[in-house]
PDB file of C-alpha atoms in Angstrom:
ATOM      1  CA  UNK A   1      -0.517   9.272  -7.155  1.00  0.00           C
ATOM      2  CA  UNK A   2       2.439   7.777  -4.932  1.00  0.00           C
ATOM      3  CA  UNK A   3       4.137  11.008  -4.089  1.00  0.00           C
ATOM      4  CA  UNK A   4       0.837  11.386  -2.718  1.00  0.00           C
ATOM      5  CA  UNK A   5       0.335   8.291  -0.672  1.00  0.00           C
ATOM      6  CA  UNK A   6       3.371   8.485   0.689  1.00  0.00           C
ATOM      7  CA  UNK A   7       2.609  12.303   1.838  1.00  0.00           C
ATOM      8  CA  UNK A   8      -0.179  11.447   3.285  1.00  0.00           C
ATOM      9  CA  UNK A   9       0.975   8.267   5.316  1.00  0.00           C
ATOM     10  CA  UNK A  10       4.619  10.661   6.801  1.00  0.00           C
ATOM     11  CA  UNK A  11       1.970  13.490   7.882  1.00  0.00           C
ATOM     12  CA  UNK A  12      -1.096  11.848   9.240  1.00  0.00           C
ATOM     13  CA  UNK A  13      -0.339   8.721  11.664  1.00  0.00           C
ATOM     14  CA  UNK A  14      -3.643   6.970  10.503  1.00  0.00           C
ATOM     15  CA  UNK A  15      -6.372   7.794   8.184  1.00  0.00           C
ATOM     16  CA  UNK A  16      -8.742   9.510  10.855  1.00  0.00           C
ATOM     17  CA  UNK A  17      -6.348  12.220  11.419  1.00  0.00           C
ATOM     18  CA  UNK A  18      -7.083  13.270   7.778  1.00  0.00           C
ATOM     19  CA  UNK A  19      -9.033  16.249   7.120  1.00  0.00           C
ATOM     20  CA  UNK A  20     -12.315  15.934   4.582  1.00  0.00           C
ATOM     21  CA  UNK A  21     -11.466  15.490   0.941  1.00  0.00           C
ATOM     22  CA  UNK A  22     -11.913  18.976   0.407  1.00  0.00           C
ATOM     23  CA  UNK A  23      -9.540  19.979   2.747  1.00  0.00           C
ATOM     24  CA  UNK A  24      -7.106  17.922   2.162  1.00  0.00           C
ATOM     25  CA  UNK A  25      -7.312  18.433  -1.579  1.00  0.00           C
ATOM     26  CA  UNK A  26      -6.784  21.997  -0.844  1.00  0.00           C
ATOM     27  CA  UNK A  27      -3.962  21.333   1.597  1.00  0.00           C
ATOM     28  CA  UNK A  28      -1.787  18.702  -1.381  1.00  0.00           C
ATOM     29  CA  UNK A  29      -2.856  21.196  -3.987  1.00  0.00           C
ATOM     30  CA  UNK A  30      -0.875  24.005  -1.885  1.00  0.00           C
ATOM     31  CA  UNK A  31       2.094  21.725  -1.502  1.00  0.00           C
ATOM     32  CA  UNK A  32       2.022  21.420  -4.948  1.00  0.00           C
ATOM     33  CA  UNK A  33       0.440  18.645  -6.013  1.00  0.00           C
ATOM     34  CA  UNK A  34      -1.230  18.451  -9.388  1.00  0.00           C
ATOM     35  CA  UNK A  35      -5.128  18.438  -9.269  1.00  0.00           C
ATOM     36  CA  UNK A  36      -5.062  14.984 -11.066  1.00  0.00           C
ATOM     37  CA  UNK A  37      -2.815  13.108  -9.165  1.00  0.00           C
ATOM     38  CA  UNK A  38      -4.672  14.141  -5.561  1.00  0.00           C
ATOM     39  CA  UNK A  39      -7.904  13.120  -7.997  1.00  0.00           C
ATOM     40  CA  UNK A  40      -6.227   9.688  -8.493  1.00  0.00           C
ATOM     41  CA  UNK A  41      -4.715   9.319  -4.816  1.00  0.00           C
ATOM     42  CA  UNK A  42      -8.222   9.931  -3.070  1.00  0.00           C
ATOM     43  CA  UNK A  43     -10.163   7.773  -5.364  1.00  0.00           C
ATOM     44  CA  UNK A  44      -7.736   4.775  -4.892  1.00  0.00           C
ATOM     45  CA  UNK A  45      -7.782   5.480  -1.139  1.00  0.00           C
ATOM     46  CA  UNK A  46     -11.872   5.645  -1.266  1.00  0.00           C
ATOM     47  CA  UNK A  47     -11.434   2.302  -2.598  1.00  0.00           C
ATOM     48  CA  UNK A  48      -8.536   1.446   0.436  1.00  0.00           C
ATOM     49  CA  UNK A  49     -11.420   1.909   2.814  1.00  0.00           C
ATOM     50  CA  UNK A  50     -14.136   0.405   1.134  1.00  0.00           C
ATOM     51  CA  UNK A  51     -12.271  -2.773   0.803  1.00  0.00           C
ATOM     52  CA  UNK A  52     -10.748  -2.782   4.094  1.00  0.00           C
ATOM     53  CA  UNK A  53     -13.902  -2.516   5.195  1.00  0.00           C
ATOM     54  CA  UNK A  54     -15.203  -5.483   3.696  1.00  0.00           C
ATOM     55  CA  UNK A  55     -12.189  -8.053   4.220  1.00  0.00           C
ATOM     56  CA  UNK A  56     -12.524  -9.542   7.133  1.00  0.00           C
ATOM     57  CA  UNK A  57     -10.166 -11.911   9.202  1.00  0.00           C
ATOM     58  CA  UNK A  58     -12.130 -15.582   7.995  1.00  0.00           C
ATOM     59  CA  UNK A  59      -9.939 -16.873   5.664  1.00  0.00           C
ATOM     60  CA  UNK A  60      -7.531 -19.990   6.693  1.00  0.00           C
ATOM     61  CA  UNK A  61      -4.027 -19.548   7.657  1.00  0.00           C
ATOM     62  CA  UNK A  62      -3.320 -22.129   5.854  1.00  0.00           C
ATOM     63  CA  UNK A  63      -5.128 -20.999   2.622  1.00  0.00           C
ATOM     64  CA  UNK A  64      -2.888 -21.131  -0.545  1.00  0.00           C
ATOM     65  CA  UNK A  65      -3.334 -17.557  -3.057  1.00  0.00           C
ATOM     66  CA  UNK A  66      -3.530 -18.708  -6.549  1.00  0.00           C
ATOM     67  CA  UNK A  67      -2.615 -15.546  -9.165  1.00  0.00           C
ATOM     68  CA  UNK A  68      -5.081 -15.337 -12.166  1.00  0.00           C
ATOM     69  CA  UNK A  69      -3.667 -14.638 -14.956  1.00  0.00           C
ATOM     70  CA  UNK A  70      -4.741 -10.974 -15.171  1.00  0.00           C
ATOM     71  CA  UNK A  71      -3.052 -10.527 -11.858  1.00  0.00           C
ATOM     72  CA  UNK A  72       0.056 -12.370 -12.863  1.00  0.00           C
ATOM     73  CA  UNK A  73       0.300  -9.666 -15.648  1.00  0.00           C
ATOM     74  CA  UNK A  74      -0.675  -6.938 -13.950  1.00  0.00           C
ATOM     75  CA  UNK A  75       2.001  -7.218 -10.663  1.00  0.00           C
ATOM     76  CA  UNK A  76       4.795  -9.054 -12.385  1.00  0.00           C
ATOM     77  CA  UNK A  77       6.805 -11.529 -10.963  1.00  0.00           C
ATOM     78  CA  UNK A  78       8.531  -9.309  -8.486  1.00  0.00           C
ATOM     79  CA  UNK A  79       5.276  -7.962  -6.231  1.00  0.00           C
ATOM     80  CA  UNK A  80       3.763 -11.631  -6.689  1.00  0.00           C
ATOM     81  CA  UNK A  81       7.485 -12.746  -4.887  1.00  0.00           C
ATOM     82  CA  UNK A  82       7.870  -9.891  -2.945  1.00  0.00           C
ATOM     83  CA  UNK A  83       3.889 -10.562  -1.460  1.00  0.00           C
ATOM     84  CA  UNK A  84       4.772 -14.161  -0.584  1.00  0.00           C
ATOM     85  CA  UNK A  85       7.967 -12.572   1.202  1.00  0.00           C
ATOM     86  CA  UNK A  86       5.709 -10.895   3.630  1.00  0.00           C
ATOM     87  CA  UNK A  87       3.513 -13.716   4.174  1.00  0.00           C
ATOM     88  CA  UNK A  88       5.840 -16.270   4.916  1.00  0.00           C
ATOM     89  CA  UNK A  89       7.260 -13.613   7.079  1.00  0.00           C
ATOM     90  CA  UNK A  90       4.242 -13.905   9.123  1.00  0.00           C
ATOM     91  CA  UNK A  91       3.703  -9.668   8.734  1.00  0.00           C
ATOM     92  CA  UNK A  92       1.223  -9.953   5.314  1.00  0.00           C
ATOM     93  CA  UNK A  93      -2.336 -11.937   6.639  1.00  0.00           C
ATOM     94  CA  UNK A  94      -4.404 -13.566   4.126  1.00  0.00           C
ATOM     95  CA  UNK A  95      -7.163 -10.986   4.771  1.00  0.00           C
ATOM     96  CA  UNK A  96      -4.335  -7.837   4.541  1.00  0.00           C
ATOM     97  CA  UNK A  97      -2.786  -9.710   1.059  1.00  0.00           C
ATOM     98  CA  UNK A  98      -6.127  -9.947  -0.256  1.00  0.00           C
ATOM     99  CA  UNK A  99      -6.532  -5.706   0.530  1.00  0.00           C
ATOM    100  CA  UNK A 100      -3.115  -5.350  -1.179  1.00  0.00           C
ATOM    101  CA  UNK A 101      -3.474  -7.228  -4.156  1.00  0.00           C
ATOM    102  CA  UNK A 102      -6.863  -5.767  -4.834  1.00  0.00           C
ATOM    103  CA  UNK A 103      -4.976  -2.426  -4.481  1.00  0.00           C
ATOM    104  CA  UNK A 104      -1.960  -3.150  -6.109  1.00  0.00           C
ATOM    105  CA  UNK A 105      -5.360  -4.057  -9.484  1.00  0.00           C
ATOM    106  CA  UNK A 106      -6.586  -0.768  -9.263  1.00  0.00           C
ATOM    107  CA  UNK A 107      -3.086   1.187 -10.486  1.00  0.00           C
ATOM    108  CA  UNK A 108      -2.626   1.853 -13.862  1.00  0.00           C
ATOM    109  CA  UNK A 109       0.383   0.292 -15.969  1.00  0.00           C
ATOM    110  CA  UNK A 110       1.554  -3.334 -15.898  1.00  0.00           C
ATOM    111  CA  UNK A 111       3.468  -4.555 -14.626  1.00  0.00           C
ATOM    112  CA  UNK A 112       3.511  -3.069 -11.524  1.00  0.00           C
ATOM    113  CA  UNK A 113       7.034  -1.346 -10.099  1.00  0.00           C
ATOM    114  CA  UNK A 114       8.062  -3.420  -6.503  1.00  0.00           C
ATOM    115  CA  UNK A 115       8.252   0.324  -5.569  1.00  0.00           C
ATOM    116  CA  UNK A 116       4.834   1.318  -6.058  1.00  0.00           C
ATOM    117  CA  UNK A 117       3.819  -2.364  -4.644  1.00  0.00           C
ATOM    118  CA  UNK A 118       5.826  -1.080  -1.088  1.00  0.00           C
ATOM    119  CA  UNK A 119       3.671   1.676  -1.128  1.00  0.00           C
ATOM    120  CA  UNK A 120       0.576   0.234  -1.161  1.00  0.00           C
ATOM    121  CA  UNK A 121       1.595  -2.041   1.223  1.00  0.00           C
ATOM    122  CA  UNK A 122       2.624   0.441   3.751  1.00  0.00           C
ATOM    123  CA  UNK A 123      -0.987   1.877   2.900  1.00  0.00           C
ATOM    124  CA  UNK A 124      -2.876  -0.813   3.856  1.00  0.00           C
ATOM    125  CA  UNK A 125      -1.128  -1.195   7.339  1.00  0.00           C
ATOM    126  CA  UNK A 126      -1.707   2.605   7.468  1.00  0.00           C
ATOM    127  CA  UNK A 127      -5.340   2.102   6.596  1.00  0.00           C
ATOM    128  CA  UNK A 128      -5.903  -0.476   9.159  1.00  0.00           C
ATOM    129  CA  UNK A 129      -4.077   1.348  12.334  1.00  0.00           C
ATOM    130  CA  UNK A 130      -1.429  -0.790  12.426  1.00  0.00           C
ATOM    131  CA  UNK A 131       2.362  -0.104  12.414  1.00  0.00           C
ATOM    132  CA  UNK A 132       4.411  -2.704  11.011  1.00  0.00           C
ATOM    133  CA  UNK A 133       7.158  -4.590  12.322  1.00  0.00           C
ATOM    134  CA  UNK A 134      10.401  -2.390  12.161  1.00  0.00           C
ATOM    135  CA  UNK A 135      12.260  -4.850  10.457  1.00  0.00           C
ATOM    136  CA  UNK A 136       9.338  -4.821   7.590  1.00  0.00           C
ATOM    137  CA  UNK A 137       9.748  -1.027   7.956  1.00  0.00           C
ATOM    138  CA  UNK A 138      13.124  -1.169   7.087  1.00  0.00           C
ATOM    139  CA  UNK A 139      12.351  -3.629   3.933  1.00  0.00           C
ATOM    140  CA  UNK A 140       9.505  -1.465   2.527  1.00  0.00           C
ATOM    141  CA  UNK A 141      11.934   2.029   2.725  1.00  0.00           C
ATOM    142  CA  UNK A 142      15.169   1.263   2.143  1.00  0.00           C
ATOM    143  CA  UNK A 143      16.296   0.550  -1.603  1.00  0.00           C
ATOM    144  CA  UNK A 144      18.144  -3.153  -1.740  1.00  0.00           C
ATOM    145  CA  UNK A 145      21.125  -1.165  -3.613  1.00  0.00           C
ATOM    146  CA  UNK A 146      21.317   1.140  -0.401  1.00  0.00           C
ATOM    147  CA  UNK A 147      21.855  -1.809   1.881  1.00  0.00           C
ATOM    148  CA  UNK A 148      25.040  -2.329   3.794  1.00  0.00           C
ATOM    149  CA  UNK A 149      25.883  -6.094   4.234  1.00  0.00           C
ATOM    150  CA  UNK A 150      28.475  -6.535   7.415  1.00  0.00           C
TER     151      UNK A 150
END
């Protein structure tokens, strides 16, 4: 489902430029995607939109996220740090960390890899029309083991 996100967010520069699910189905299919995982990457974007949809910008600044259990579990410790990275980075807005986490709930397998987190993260920015900060960019792409330190 991934390989899939991530082909769809290098080829089409926002969600609009998309073609229908049918199309597009066809299109991943003849790039060789398996049937299952385009199944599995359009339902989890249907749900992208939906929720985006819904969230809007009303929730404090301020606000403090508590983690429920279930979502403790479910992202690990890593995505849970790695989300209040972006947030105290000023990039991640309560009503964009809400989208992700709910997201980041509707993968399968726990915990959830900080790759796979990344991803969804750059989805939700995709979903929404905005482009994030290049330094952010730079974060959600490049491996920490690939980093040079001058």
């Amino acid at each position: 489902m991934f390989d899939v996100l991530v082909f769809l967010y290098e080829n089409y520069w926002r969600p609009d430029a998309c073609p229908d699910h049918d199309q597009l189905s066809k299109k991943l299919t003849a790039v060789g995607f398996e049937s299952e995982e385009i199944e599995d990457a359009l339902s989890w974007l249907d749900g992208l939109a939906d929720v985006a949809e819904s969230h809007t910008g009303a929730q404090s600044e301020r606000a403090m996220r508590v983690y429920s259990p279930a979502e403790q579990d479910h992202l690990g410790v890593g995505s849970i740090a790695f989300i209040s990275f972006l947030e105290s980075a000023g990039v991640l807005p309560p009503a964009m960390r809400e989208i992700v986490v709910d997201r980041a709930m509707a993968t399968p397998g726990a915990p959830l890899p900080l790759e796979d987190l990344k991803i969804i993260v750059l989805m939700v920015f995709w979903s929404l029309g905005e482009e994030p900060d290049a330094l952010i960019l730079d974060e959600l792409f490049v491996d920490a083991e690939d980093r040079l330190i001058h």
